[in-house]
């Protein structure tokens, strides 16, 4: 059995630039469609126990919709994912001023982050496994970040029901880095979605980062014990979200970093397990990153239409984003996000799917 790779045109931007699409697939297994705009996963078809495939990620059918409505659907985020307080940080004894795009702060790389960049297809192939590698050069001063930054992301299907992502980067000046994948998942399928609040989630994290206004980390990591953030035992996501909790009120749900370790691990390890009781689909997420941002889609407010003519609202999808801890450039007590010349940044995540017979739980 061998996998398949197909390259096609996805659409054209108002600038006249062409957005391409690469489809990777295994017969009877996954099919993932990656577009060069934002190096984003535009669709991901996953079989259930009966072999019926459904698209499990939110996205758009027109590249201009990604530009007009910046929800980061399936995008590669960079240079730094999540938030940087005050749109500034100290590096080499000097203050680096960034372009704020969320009030006074920076979110997901700034006003024109990697999700709005047109990436280049560097390589693709079907053997020994379907893959595509995309690259991007971010010039010195891009969104205020120092250094010419050369980034790549490689998508692979190493097995029929496994999707791997490898993010890599180098720089010619000291800078900061924290790339991630911003997929919005609903394992029941996004064409006719059930609420993801019914999904069961396990996150083996003892600590999480509480936030203040602006969703900036507030102080040291906190214990999940006795809070709605305790997913050490699998539970329905919505079970504790209506309990009165200051952190849930601040974020209008969950939009918090779960602290997995104090530094990246040498190899990917299990950081989350997500199950949909309706379809039986299961996602096991493995990563080498020190943090996992879990987001319950709190800003999905029904104001846009995506694929299949569906209007997305809160609860229709969720994000599980392996990454550096938010605001790490301003927090020397957090795992370092610094990248120096001559060093290489590498982030590996694996999305491993399976299926259980519906009602087995």
GROMACS .gro file of C-alpha atoms in nm, residues 49 200 273 275-282 355-361:
model
   18
   49UNK     CA    1  -1.491   0.278   1.306
  200UNK     CA    2  -1.393   1.378   2.642
  273UNK     CA    3  -0.628   1.257   2.423
  275UNK     CA    4  -1.258   1.144   2.216
  276UNK     CA    5  -1.591   1.208   2.045
  277UNK     CA    6  -1.861   0.980   2.191
  278UNK     CA    7  -2.091   1.036   1.891
  279UNK     CA    8  -1.858   0.927   1.609
  280UNK     CA    9  -1.612   0.720   1.814
  281UNK     CA   10  -1.314   0.911   1.667
  282UNK     CA   11  -1.014   0.952   1.894
  355UNK     CA   12  -1.184   0.501   1.620
  356UNK     CA   13  -1.395   0.316   1.871
  357UNK     CA   14  -1.737   0.161   1.817
  358UNK     CA   15  -2.001   0.423   1.895
  359UNK     CA   16  -2.146   0.369   2.240
  360UNK     CA   17  -1.842   0.180   2.365
  361UNK     CA   18  -1.792   0.443   2.632
   0.00000   0.00000   0.00000
